Amino acid sequence: MELQCLLEVNRLTHELLSSFLTLDSFESIVSEVNHSVSSALGRITLHIFWELTYDFLPHYCYNGSTNRFVKTQQPHVNETRREKMTREIPDVQLYGTRELNQAYDIVNNLYRGFVGVQHFRTMTRLLGYQGIAVVIQEMLKVVKNLLDKTIREFVEKLRACMPKQCKLPRSDYGSPAILQYYLHQLHEIIHYPALQDVFHCFRELGNAILFFLMIEQSLSQEEIKDLLQAAPFQNLIPRPYAKEGEALEAKIRRLEAKYAAMSLVNIIKKLGTEKQGKLVEESDLLTRERLCIGLTTFEVMLDRIRGFLLEDPVWSNNSSSAVSSNISPLSNIDDTHDFHRIWSALQFVYCLPTRHENDMSVEQLYGEGLNFAGCTIIRLLSEHRKFETYDFTYHLFKINRSDQKEDEVKNVSLPTFTERIRKFQILNQQIFACLNKYLCHTTTDEIPVERVKCLTPMTLQTIQSSIPIYQHNRLPGTTSEC
């Protein structure tokens, strides 16, 4: 934020000096200082990627209610060491005077201590399309490395710790007995020694996915602002209000004729060269297509991550792939090989309440990036419906909501446990809704085609002719009509 503020101050200074001095354009000066002229990657791009990889992904926790990332109080890995400033920057090289520096420092201090929407919008302006493409491409490599190495190894080990089958007990047993059953079945998962490492890796993956989402939202806002500002110069007139009986088309034609002098394409064609006319036509076409198509980078990122998952047999070749085989999907509901069953076990673990009051919860340690990672993998593997139907904690929550028991099983308070389940269930539903909004265009072919054969309804005549008892008991001279 401070860098963007300093650039705006220097831009205004350059504009004022240009009235009396012959200077290069401000963009050229910034590009030269940024080293983006002699190199494909600028200093700003490299610094942002370095901060994202070594500080943002492993050390920050996302909070959906505030839409901000805050630094975790207990870092899982060693914090990055930054170089100290060799000398103090003079006041003249910042905002001019000490008083102005203090005033701007108070303003910029409002954006410190967290990473939010304002920071992502500033990143979008500083990076530009080229810088965003480079950062996203490198972040995808980080995601692929997580999925292919650390998370893959943990998933294989957790799959070995899972029981071969884990059923959904009947409601007759009651919620305390069901809780005791799951505590026994998932004992190895609950006491897995490297469980914090598992949550940390999923937190990194979730933060990367959330970064893609926030950049997409910030980029969309910037593009919408550009389109709205360019609309008067492209002869795009908003639909006017017309009273009953007024001709709307005539009113629109009058407005188009009124603002025809602002049409940039016609002005350049009339006063410019032929080359300038072609360039302005292409620019106008590009802007209109960007408005009509509505491109989204987050959807492309999800498709790329899905490709990473489907390339590895650990994620794709599971025992419940009933779409490609003749096995009914109902025969595998108790199997624990699928990823959604492993995530159900992990969700059971982080829904458990803390044993002591001073202990930090999973939300404080890892944030909602943990949930975002698991739900994204489940959604990309098309296991979200199975997860919502066969999840262990959801089943326990439904049973407890009906019997309303408040027992304590093995130092686990059932009301506190079910309350945490309810909160995480709402969070998962919000995450799935967000993902479905971007994946609605790419998942229509995943729904299997059901072949239904329509049969004509049975009549009395067909029943009597098909069942022998009616034929033998029919008296001579009688008919089959009622």
CSV table of C-alpha atoms in Angstrom, one decimal:
chain,number,residue,atom,x,y,z
A,1,MET,CA,0.0,0.0,0.0
A,2,GLU,CA,2.8,2.4,0.8
A,3,LEU,CA,4.5,1.7,-2.5
A,4,GLN,CA,1.3,2.4,-4.4
A,5,CYS,CA,0.9,5.7,-2.4
A,6,LEU,CA,4.5,6.7,-3.2
A,7,LEU,CA,4.1,6.0,-6.9
A,8,GLU,CA,1.0,8.1,-7.0
A,9,VAL,CA,2.8,11.0,-5.3
A,10,ASN,CA,5.7,10.7,-7.8
A,11,ARG,CA,3.3,10.5,-10.7
A,12,LEU,CA,1.7,13.8,-9.7
A,13,THR,CA,5.2,15.3,-9.2
A,14,HIS,CA,6.2,14.2,-12.7
A,15,GLU,CA,3.0,15.6,-14.1
A,16,LEU,CA,3.7,19.0,-12.5
A,17,LEU,CA,7.3,19.0,-13.6
A,18,SER,CA,6.4,18.1,-17.2
A,19,SER,CA,4.7,21.5,-17.5
A,20,PHE,CA,8.1,23.2,-17.4
A,21,LEU,CA,10.7,20.5,-18.2
A,22,THR,CA,11.0,17.9,-21.0
A,23,LEU,CA,10.9,14.5,-19.3
A,24,ASP,CA,10.4,11.0,-20.4
A,25,SER,CA,7.0,9.4,-19.7
A,26,PHE,CA,6.4,8.3,-16.1
A,27,GLU,CA,5.7,4.7,-17.2
A,28,SER,CA,9.1,4.6,-19.0
A,29,ILE,CA,10.9,5.8,-15.9
A,30,VAL,CA,9.1,3.3,-13.6
A,31,SER,CA,9.9,0.5,-16.0
A,32,GLU,CA,13.5,1.3,-16.1
A,33,VAL,CA,13.8,1.5,-12.3
A,34,ASN,CA,11.8,-1.7,-12.0
A,35,HIS,CA,14.3,-3.5,-14.3
A,36,SER,CA,11.4,-4.6,-16.4
A,37,VAL,CA,13.0,-3.2,-19.6
A,38,SER,CA,16.1,-5.4,-19.6
A,39,SER,CA,14.4,-8.4,-17.9
A,40,ALA,CA,11.2,-10.3,-18.3
A,41,LEU,CA,10.5,-10.1,-14.6
A,42,GLY,CA,10.5,-6.8,-12.7
A,43,ARG,CA,11.7,-6.2,-9.2
A,44,ILE,CA,8.1,-5.7,-8.0
A,45,THR,CA,7.0,-9.0,-9.5
A,46,LEU,CA,9.9,-10.9,-8.0
A,47,HIS,CA,9.5,-9.3,-4.6
A,48,ILE,CA,5.7,-10.1,-4.5
A,49,PHE,CA,6.3,-13.7,-5.5
A,50,TRP,CA,9.0,-14.1,-2.9
A,51,GLU,CA,6.8,-12.7,-0.2
A,52,LEU,CA,3.8,-14.9,-1.3
A,53,THR,CA,5.9,-18.1,-1.3
A,54,TYR,CA,8.0,-17.7,1.8
A,55,ASP,CA,5.7,-15.7,4.1
A,56,PHE,CA,2.1,-15.5,2.9
A,57,LEU,CA,1.4,-19.2,2.2
A,58,PRO,CA,3.0,-20.8,5.3
A,59,HIS,CA,2.4,-18.0,8.0
A,60,TYR,CA,-1.1,-16.5,7.3
A,61,CYS,CA,-4.6,-17.6,8.3
A,62,TYR,CA,-7.7,-16.6,6.3
A,63,ASN,CA,-10.8,-15.4,8.0
A,64,GLY,CA,-13.9,-15.4,5.8
A,65,SER,CA,-16.0,-13.1,8.0
A,66,THR,CA,-13.5,-10.2,7.6
A,67,ASN,CA,-12.1,-11.4,4.2
A,68,ARG,CA,-8.6,-10.9,5.5
A,69,PHE,CA,-5.4,-12.9,6.1
A,70,VAL,CA,-3.7,-12.4,9.5
A,71,LYS,CA,-0.4,-13.8,10.7
A,72,THR,CA,-0.7,-17.0,12.8
A,73,GLN,CA,0.4,-16.7,16.4
A,74,GLN,CA,2.3,-20.0,16.4
A,75,PRO,CA,4.2,-20.3,13.1
A,76,HIS,CA,4.8,-23.8,12.0
A,77,VAL,CA,8.0,-23.1,10.2
A,78,ASN,CA,10.8,-20.6,10.8
A,79,GLU,CA,9.9,-17.0,9.9
A,80,THR,CA,11.7,-15.4,7.0
A,81,ARG,CA,14.5,-13.1,7.8
A,82,ARG,CA,14.5,-9.8,5.9
A,83,GLU,CA,17.4,-7.6,5.2
A,84,LYS,CA,17.6,-4.5,7.4
A,85,MET,CA,17.8,-1.1,5.8
A,86,THR,CA,21.4,0.0,5.6
A,87,ARG,CA,20.6,3.6,6.0
A,88,GLU,CA,17.6,5.8,7.0
A,89,ILE,CA,15.7,7.2,4.0
A,90,PRO,CA,15.7,11.0,4.0
A,91,ASP,CA,12.4,12.8,4.4
A,92,VAL,CA,12.9,14.4,1.0
A,93,GLN,CA,12.9,11.1,-0.8
A,94,LEU,CA,9.6,10.0,0.7
A,95,TYR,CA,6.8,12.6,1.0
A,96,GLY,CA,8.9,15.8,1.3
A,97,THR,CA,8.8,16.8,5.0
A,98,ARG,CA,8.8,15.1,8.4
A,99,GLU,CA,5.2,16.3,9.0
A,100,LEU,CA,4.0,14.8,5.7
A,101,ASN,CA,5.8,11.6,6.4
A,102,GLN,CA,4.1,11.2,9.8
A,103,ALA,CA,0.7,12.0,8.3
A,104,TYR,CA,1.0,9.5,5.5
A,105,ASP,CA,2.4,6.9,8.0
A,106,ILE,CA,-0.8,7.2,10.0
A,107,VAL,CA,-2.8,6.6,6.9
A,108,ASN,CA,-0.7,3.6,5.8
A,109,ASN,CA,-0.7,2.2,9.3
A,110,LEU,CA,-4.4,1.4,8.8
A,111,TYR,CA,-3.4,-1.3,6.3
A,112,ARG,CA,-0.7,-3.0,8.3
A,113,GLY,CA,-1.0,-6.3,10.2
A,114,PHE,CA,-3.2,-8.0,7.7
A,115,VAL,CA,-3.6,-8.8,4.0
A,116,GLY,CA,-7.0,-7.9,2.6
A,117,VAL,CA,-8.9,-6.8,-0.5
A,118,GLN,CA,-7.1,-3.4,-0.6
A,119,HIS,CA,-3.7,-5.2,-0.8
A,120,PHE,CA,-4.8,-7.5,-3.6
A,121,ARG,CA,-6.2,-4.5,-5.6
A,122,THR,CA,-2.9,-2.8,-5.2
A,123,MET,CA,-1.1,-5.9,-6.4
A,124,THR,CA,-3.3,-6.0,-9.5
A,125,ARG,CA,-2.4,-2.4,-10.3
A,126,LEU,CA,1.3,-2.8,-9.7
A,127,LEU,CA,1.8,-6.2,-11.5
A,128,GLY,CA,-0.4,-5.6,-14.5
A,129,TYR,CA,-1.5,-8.5,-16.8
A,130,GLN,CA,2.1,-9.7,-17.5
A,131,GLY,CA,3.1,-9.7,-13.8
A,132,ILE,CA,-0.1,-11.4,-12.7
A,133,ALA,CA,0.4,-14.1,-15.4
A,134,VAL,CA,4.0,-14.7,-14.2
A,135,VAL,CA,3.0,-14.9,-10.5
A,136,ILE,CA,0.0,-17.2,-11.1
A,137,GLN,CA,2.2,-19.5,-13.3
A,138,GLU,CA,4.8,-19.8,-10.5
A,139,MET,CA,2.1,-20.3,-7.8
A,140,LEU,CA,0.7,-23.1,-9.9
A,141,LYS,CA,4.1,-24.8,-9.7
A,142,VAL,CA,4.0,-24.4,-5.9
A,143,VAL,CA,0.5,-26.0,-5.8
A,144,LYS,CA,1.6,-28.9,-8.1
A,145,ASN,CA,4.7,-29.5,-5.8
A,146,LEU,CA,2.4,-29.6,-2.8
A,147,LEU,CA,0.0,-32.1,-4.4
A,148,ASP,CA,2.6,-34.3,-5.9
A,149,LYS,CA,4.9,-34.6,-2.9
A,150,THR,CA,4.0,-33.6,0.6
A,151,ILE,CA,0.2,-33.8,0.5
A,152,ARG,CA,0.3,-36.9,-1.6
A,153,GLU,CA,2.6,-38.7,0.9
A,154,PHE,CA,0.4,-37.6,3.8
A,155,VAL,CA,-2.8,-38.9,2.1
A,156,GLU,CA,-1.2,-42.3,1.5
A,157,LYS,CA,-0.2,-42.5,5.1
A,158,LEU,CA,-3.6,-41.4,6.4
A,159,ARG,CA,-5.3,-43.9,4.0
A,160,ALA,CA,-3.2,-46.7,5.6
A,161,CYS,CA,-4.4,-45.5,9.1
A,162,MET,CA,-8.0,-45.5,8.1
A,163,PRO,CA,-10.2,-48.6,8.9
A,164,LYS,CA,-11.1,-50.6,5.9
A,165,GLN,CA,-14.8,-49.9,6.5
A,166,CYS,CA,-16.4,-47.2,8.6
A,167,LYS,CA,-20.2,-47.3,8.7
A,168,LEU,CA,-22.8,-44.8,9.5
A,169,PRO,CA,-24.5,-46.2,12.6
A,170,ARG,CA,-28.2,-46.2,13.0
A,171,SER,CA,-30.0,-43.5,15.0
A,172,ASP,CA,-31.2,-46.2,17.5
A,173,TYR,CA,-27.8,-46.2,19.2
A,174,GLY,CA,-28.0,-42.5,20.1
A,175,SER,CA,-25.5,-39.8,19.6
A,176,PRO,CA,-23.2,-40.6,22.6
A,177,ALA,CA,-22.7,-44.2,21.4
A,178,ILE,CA,-22.1,-43.0,17.8
A,179,LEU,CA,-19.5,-40.5,19.1
A,180,GLN,CA,-17.8,-43.3,21.0
A,181,TYR,CA,-17.9,-45.5,17.9
A,182,TYR,CA,-16.1,-42.9,15.8
A,183,LEU,CA,-13.6,-42.1,18.5
A,184,HIS,CA,-12.7,-45.8,18.4
A,185,GLN,CA,-12.7,-46.2,14.6
A,186,LEU,CA,-10.6,-43.1,14.0
A,187,HIS,CA,-8.2,-43.6,16.9
A,188,GLU,CA,-5.1,-43.8,14.7
A,189,ILE,CA,-6.1,-40.7,12.7
A,190,ILE,CA,-6.7,-38.7,15.9
A,191,HIS,CA,-3.3,-39.7,17.4
A,192,TYR,CA,-1.4,-39.4,14.1
A,193,PRO,CA,2.0,-37.9,15.1
A,194,ALA,CA,2.4,-35.6,12.1
A,195,LEU,CA,-1.2,-34.3,12.1
A,196,GLN,CA,0.0,-30.7,12.5
A,197,ASP,CA,2.2,-31.1,9.4
A,198,VAL,CA,-0.8,-32.3,7.5
A,199,PHE,CA,-2.9,-29.3,8.5
A,200,HIS,CA,-0.1,-27.0,7.7
A,201,CYS,CA,0.3,-28.4,4.1
A,202,PHE,CA,-3.4,-28.1,3.5
A,203,ARG,CA,-3.3,-24.6,4.9
A,204,GLU,CA,-0.6,-23.7,2.3
A,205,LEU,CA,-2.7,-25.2,-0.5
A,206,GLY,CA,-5.8,-23.4,0.7
A,207,ASN,CA,-4.0,-20.0,0.9
A,208,ALA,CA,-2.8,-20.5,-2.7
A,209,ILE,CA,-6.3,-21.2,-3.9
A,210,LEU,CA,-7.7,-18.2,-2.0
A,211,PHE,CA,-4.9,-16.1,-3.5
A,212,PHE,CA,-6.2,-17.1,-7.0
A,213,LEU,CA,-9.7,-16.2,-6.0
A,214,MET,CA,-8.8,-12.8,-4.5
A,215,ILE,CA,-6.7,-11.9,-7.5
A,216,GLU,CA,-9.6,-12.9,-9.8
A,217,GLN,CA,-12.0,-10.6,-7.8
A,218,SER,CA,-9.6,-7.7,-7.8
A,219,LEU,CA,-8.9,-8.1,-11.5
A,220,SER,CA,-12.6,-8.2,-12.3
A,221,GLN,CA,-13.2,-5.0,-10.3
A,222,GLU,CA,-10.4,-3.2,-12.2
A,223,GLU,CA,-11.7,-4.4,-15.6
A,224,ILE,CA,-15.3,-3.4,-14.8
A,225,LYS,CA,-14.0,0.1,-13.8
A,226,ASP,CA,-12.1,0.3,-17.1
A,227,LEU,CA,-15.1,-0.8,-19.1
A,228,LEU,CA,-17.4,1.8,-17.4
A,229,GLN,CA,-14.9,4.6,-18.0
A,230,ALA,CA,-14.5,3.6,-21.6
A,231,ALA,CA,-18.2,3.2,-22.3
A,232,PRO,CA,-19.0,6.9,-23.3
A,233,PHE,CA,-16.1,6.9,-25.8
A,234,GLN,CA,-17.4,3.6,-27.4
A,235,ASN,CA,-20.9,4.9,-28.0
A,236,LEU,CA,-22.3,2.5,-25.4
A,237,ILE,CA,-25.3,4.4,-24.1
A,238,PRO,CA,-27.1,3.1,-21.0
A,239,ARG,CA,-30.8,2.3,-21.5
A,240,PRO,CA,-32.8,5.4,-20.6
A,241,TYR,CA,-36.0,5.6,-18.6
A,242,ALA,CA,-39.1,5.7,-20.8
A,243,LYS,CA,-42.5,6.6,-19.6
A,244,GLU,CA,-45.6,4.6,-20.7
A,245,GLY,CA,-46.3,5.4,-24.3
A,246,GLU,CA,-42.9,6.8,-25.1
A,247,ALA,CA,-40.8,5.3,-27.9
A,248,LEU,CA,-37.7,3.8,-26.3
A,249,GLU,CA,-35.8,3.3,-29.6
A,250,ALA,CA,-36.3,6.9,-30.6
A,251,LYS,CA,-35.0,8.1,-27.3
A,252,ILE,CA,-31.9,5.8,-27.6
A,253,ARG,CA,-31.2,7.2,-31.1
A,254,ARG,CA,-31.4,10.7,-29.9
A,255,LEU,CA,-28.9,10.0,-27.2
A,256,GLU,CA,-26.6,8.2,-29.6
A,257,ALA,CA,-26.7,11.2,-31.9
A,258,LYS,CA,-26.1,13.6,-29.0
A,259,TYR,CA,-22.9,11.7,-27.8
A,260,ALA,CA,-21.7,10.7,-31.3
A,261,ALA,CA,-19.0,13.4,-31.1
A,262,MET,CA,-17.4,11.4,-28.2
A,263,SER,CA,-17.0,8.2,-30.2
A,264,LEU,CA,-13.2,7.6,-30.2
A,265,VAL,CA,-13.3,5.3,-33.2
A,266,ASN,CA,-14.9,7.8,-35.5
A,267,ILE,CA,-12.6,10.6,-34.4
A,268,ILE,CA,-9.4,8.6,-35.0
A,269,LYS,CA,-10.6,7.4,-38.4
A,270,LYS,CA,-11.5,10.9,-39.4
A,271,LEU,CA,-8.4,12.7,-38.1
A,272,GLY,CA,-5.8,10.0,-37.8
A,273,THR,CA,-3.8,7.8,-40.2
A,274,GLU,CA,-5.0,4.5,-41.6
A,275,LYS,CA,-2.7,2.5,-39.2
A,276,GLN,CA,-4.2,4.4,-36.2
A,277,GLY,CA,-7.7,3.7,-37.5
A,278,LYS,CA,-7.0,-0.1,-37.6
A,279,LEU,CA,-5.4,0.0,-34.1
A,280,VAL,CA,-8.4,1.8,-32.6
A,281,GLU,CA,-10.8,-0.6,-34.2
A,282,GLU,CA,-8.9,-3.6,-32.8
A,283,SER,CA,-8.8,-2.0,-29.3
A,284,ASP,CA,-12.5,-1.2,-29.4
A,285,LEU,CA,-13.3,-4.8,-30.5
A,286,LEU,CA,-11.1,-6.2,-27.7
A,287,THR,CA,-12.8,-4.1,-25.1
A,288,ARG,CA,-16.3,-5.1,-26.3
A,289,GLU,CA,-15.3,-8.8,-26.4
A,290,ARG,CA,-13.9,-8.5,-22.9
A,291,LEU,CA,-17.3,-7.1,-21.8
A,292,CYS,CA,-19.3,-9.8,-23.5
A,293,ILE,CA,-17.2,-12.9,-22.8
A,294,GLY,CA,-16.6,-12.3,-19.1
A,295,LEU,CA,-13.3,-14.3,-18.8
A,296,THR,CA,-12.4,-15.6,-15.4
A,297,THR,CA,-8.9,-16.7,-14.4
A,298,PHE,CA,-10.1,-18.6,-11.3
A,299,GLU,CA,-12.0,-21.1,-13.4
A,300,VAL,CA,-8.9,-21.8,-15.4
A,301,MET,CA,-6.8,-22.2,-12.2
A,302,LEU,CA,-9.3,-24.8,-10.9
A,303,ASP,CA,-9.2,-26.7,-14.2
A,304,ARG,CA,-5.4,-26.8,-14.0
A,305,ILE,CA,-5.5,-28.1,-10.4
A,306,ARG,CA,-8.0,-30.7,-11.4
A,307,GLY,CA,-5.6,-31.8,-14.1
A,308,PHE,CA,-2.9,-32.2,-11.5
A,309,LEU,CA,-5.2,-34.4,-9.4
A,310,LEU,CA,-6.4,-36.6,-12.3
A,311,GLU,CA,-2.8,-37.2,-13.5
A,312,ASP,CA,-2.0,-39.0,-10.2
A,313,PRO,CA,-3.6,-42.4,-9.6
A,314,VAL,CA,-3.5,-41.7,-5.8
A,315,TRP,CA,-6.3,-39.1,-6.4
A,316,SER,CA,-8.1,-40.5,-9.5
A,317,ASN,CA,-7.9,-44.3,-9.4
A,318,ASN,CA,-10.0,-45.1,-6.3
A,319,SER,CA,-12.2,-47.9,-5.4
A,320,SER,CA,-15.4,-45.9,-5.8
A,321,SER,CA,-15.0,-45.1,-9.5
A,322,ALA,CA,-18.3,-46.7,-10.3
A,323,VAL,CA,-18.8,-44.4,-13.3
A,324,SER,CA,-16.2,-46.3,-15.3
A,325,SER,CA,-17.1,-49.8,-13.9
A,326,ASN,CA,-20.3,-51.8,-13.6
A,327,ILE,CA,-20.2,-51.7,-9.8
A,328,SER,CA,-23.1,-49.9,-8.1
A,329,PRO,CA,-21.9,-46.8,-6.1
A,330,LEU,CA,-24.1,-48.0,-3.2
A,331,SER,CA,-21.8,-50.9,-2.6
A,332,ASN,CA,-18.9,-48.7,-1.7
A,333,ILE,CA,-20.5,-46.3,0.8
A,334,ASP,CA,-18.6,-47.8,3.7
A,335,ASP,CA,-15.3,-48.0,2.0
A,336,THR,CA,-12.6,-45.5,3.3
A,337,HIS,CA,-10.4,-45.3,0.2
A,338,ASP,CA,-11.8,-42.2,-1.3
A,339,PHE,CA,-10.4,-38.8,-0.4
A,340,HIS,CA,-13.7,-37.5,0.9
A,341,ARG,CA,-13.6,-40.2,3.6
A,342,ILE,CA,-10.1,-39.3,4.6
A,343,TRP,CA,-11.2,-35.6,4.8
A,344,SER,CA,-14.2,-36.7,6.9
A,345,ALA,CA,-11.8,-38.2,9.3
A,346,LEU,CA,-9.7,-35.1,9.4
A,347,GLN,CA,-12.8,-32.9,9.8
A,348,PHE,CA,-13.8,-35.1,12.8
A,349,VAL,CA,-10.4,-34.4,14.3
A,350,TYR,CA,-10.4,-30.6,14.0
A,351,CYS,CA,-14.0,-30.4,15.1
A,352,LEU,CA,-13.0,-31.9,18.5
A,353,PRO,CA,-13.0,-29.1,21.1
A,354,THR,CA,-9.8,-28.1,22.8
A,355,ARG,CA,-9.0,-29.8,26.1
A,356,HIS,CA,-7.8,-26.7,27.9
A,357,GLU,CA,-9.1,-23.1,27.8
A,358,ASN,CA,-5.7,-21.6,26.9
A,359,ASP,CA,-5.2,-24.0,23.9
A,360,MET,CA,-5.5,-22.5,20.5
A,361,SER,CA,-8.1,-23.8,18.2
A,362,VAL,CA,-7.6,-25.0,14.6
A,363,GLU,CA,-9.2,-21.8,13.3
A,364,GLN,CA,-6.6,-19.7,15.1
A,365,LEU,CA,-3.7,-21.9,14.0
A,366,TYR,CA,-4.5,-22.6,10.4
A,367,GLY,CA,-7.5,-20.4,9.4
A,368,GLU,CA,-10.1,-21.3,6.8
A,369,GLY,CA,-7.5,-22.1,4.2
A,370,LEU,CA,-7.5,-25.6,5.7
A,371,ASN,CA,-11.2,-26.0,4.9
A,372,PHE,CA,-10.8,-24.4,1.5
A,373,ALA,CA,-8.1,-26.9,0.4
A,374,GLY,CA,-10.0,-30.0,1.4
A,375,CYS,CA,-13.3,-28.8,-0.1
A,376,THR,CA,-11.6,-27.8,-3.3
A,377,ILE,CA,-10.0,-31.2,-3.8
A,378,ILE,CA,-13.3,-32.9,-3.0
A,379,ARG,CA,-15.2,-30.7,-5.5
A,380,LEU,CA,-12.6,-31.1,-8.2
A,381,LEU,CA,-12.8,-34.9,-7.8
A,382,SER,CA,-16.6,-34.7,-8.0
A,383,GLU,CA,-17.0,-36.3,-4.5
A,384,HIS,CA,-18.8,-33.3,-2.9
A,385,ARG,CA,-22.3,-35.1,-2.9
A,386,LYS,CA,-20.8,-38.2,-1.3
A,387,PHE,CA,-19.0,-36.0,1.3
A,388,GLU,CA,-22.2,-34.2,2.2
A,389,THR,CA,-24.1,-37.5,2.5
A,390,TYR,CA,-21.7,-39.8,4.2
A,391,ASP,CA,-19.6,-37.5,6.3
A,392,PHE,CA,-19.0,-38.8,9.9
A,393,THR,CA,-19.5,-35.5,11.7
A,394,TYR,CA,-22.6,-34.6,9.7
A,395,HIS,CA,-24.2,-37.9,10.5
A,396,LEU,CA,-23.4,-37.4,14.2
A,397,PHE,CA,-24.8,-33.9,14.1
A,398,LYS,CA,-28.1,-35.1,12.6
A,399,ILE,CA,-28.5,-37.8,15.2
A,400,ASN,CA,-27.8,-35.4,18.1
A,401,ARG,CA,-30.2,-32.8,16.7
A,402,SER,CA,-32.9,-35.4,17.0
A,403,ASP,CA,-32.1,-36.9,20.4
A,404,GLN,CA,-30.8,-33.7,22.0
A,405,LYS,CA,-28.4,-35.5,24.4
A,406,GLU,CA,-25.7,-33.6,26.3
A,407,ASP,CA,-23.4,-36.4,27.5
A,408,GLU,CA,-19.6,-36.3,27.7
A,409,VAL,CA,-17.8,-39.2,26.0
A,410,LYS,CA,-14.1,-39.6,26.8
A,411,ASN,CA,-13.7,-36.0,27.9
A,412,VAL,CA,-15.4,-34.8,24.7
A,413,SER,CA,-18.4,-32.6,25.4
A,414,LEU,CA,-21.2,-33.6,23.0
A,415,PRO,CA,-22.9,-30.1,22.8
A,416,THR,CA,-19.6,-28.3,22.2
A,417,PHE,CA,-18.6,-30.9,19.6
A,418,THR,CA,-21.9,-30.6,17.7
A,419,GLU,CA,-21.8,-26.8,17.8
A,420,ARG,CA,-18.4,-26.9,16.1
A,421,ILE,CA,-19.7,-29.3,13.6
A,422,ARG,CA,-22.6,-27.0,12.7
A,423,LYS,CA,-20.2,-24.0,12.2
A,424,PHE,CA,-17.9,-26.0,9.9
A,425,GLN,CA,-20.8,-27.4,8.0
A,426,ILE,CA,-22.0,-23.9,7.2
A,427,LEU,CA,-18.4,-23.0,6.2
A,428,ASN,CA,-18.2,-26.0,3.9
A,429,GLN,CA,-21.5,-25.1,2.3
A,430,GLN,CA,-20.3,-21.6,1.6
A,431,ILE,CA,-17.0,-22.9,0.1
A,432,PHE,CA,-18.9,-25.4,-2.2
A,433,ALA,CA,-21.3,-22.6,-3.3
A,434,CYS,CA,-18.3,-20.4,-4.2
A,435,LEU,CA,-16.7,-23.2,-6.2
A,436,ASN,CA,-19.9,-24.2,-7.9
A,437,LYS,CA,-20.3,-20.6,-9.1
A,438,TYR,CA,-17.0,-20.9,-11.1
A,439,LEU,CA,-17.3,-24.6,-12.1
A,440,CYS,CA,-20.9,-24.5,-13.3
A,441,HIS,CA,-19.8,-24.2,-16.9
A,442,THR,CA,-17.3,-27.0,-16.8
A,443,THR,CA,-19.1,-29.8,-14.9
A,444,THR,CA,-22.2,-30.4,-17.0
A,445,ASP,CA,-20.6,-33.4,-18.7
A,446,GLU,CA,-19.8,-35.0,-15.3
A,447,ILE,CA,-23.5,-36.0,-14.7
A,448,PRO,CA,-24.0,-39.5,-15.9
A,449,VAL,CA,-26.7,-40.1,-18.4
A,450,GLU,CA,-29.5,-42.2,-17.0
A,451,ARG,CA,-31.2,-44.5,-19.5
A,452,VAL,CA,-34.9,-44.8,-18.4
A,453,LYS,CA,-37.2,-47.1,-20.2
A,454,CYS,CA,-40.8,-46.0,-20.1
A,455,LEU,CA,-43.4,-48.8,-19.7
A,456,THR,CA,-47.1,-48.6,-20.5
A,457,PRO,CA,-49.4,-48.9,-17.5
A,458,MET,CA,-51.1,-52.2,-16.8
A,459,THR,CA,-54.8,-52.6,-17.6
A,460,LEU,CA,-57.3,-55.2,-16.5
A,461,GLN,CA,-57.2,-57.0,-19.9
A,462,THR,CA,-53.4,-57.4,-19.9
A,463,ILE,CA,-53.5,-58.6,-16.3
A,464,GLN,CA,-56.1,-61.3,-17.0
A,465,SER,CA,-54.3,-62.4,-20.1
A,466,SER,CA,-50.9,-62.7,-18.4
A,467,ILE,CA,-52.0,-64.4,-15.2
A,468,PRO,CA,-53.2,-68.0,-15.7
A,469,ILE,CA,-55.6,-68.0,-12.7
A,470,TYR,CA,-57.9,-65.6,-14.5
A,471,GLN,CA,-57.9,-67.7,-17.6
A,472,HIS,CA,-58.8,-71.0,-15.8
A,473,ASN,CA,-61.4,-69.5,-13.6
A,474,ARG,CA,-63.2,-67.7,-16.4
A,475,LEU,CA,-66.7,-69.1,-16.9
A,476,PRO,CA,-68.0,-70.0,-20.4
A,477,GLY,CA,-69.8,-67.2,-22.1
A,478,THR,CA,-68.3,-64.5,-19.9
A,479,THR,CA,-66.1,-61.6,-21.0
A,480,SER,CA,-63.2,-59.8,-19.4
A,481,GLU,CA,-64.9,-56.4,-19.3
A,482,CYS,CA,-65.8,-54.9,-16.0
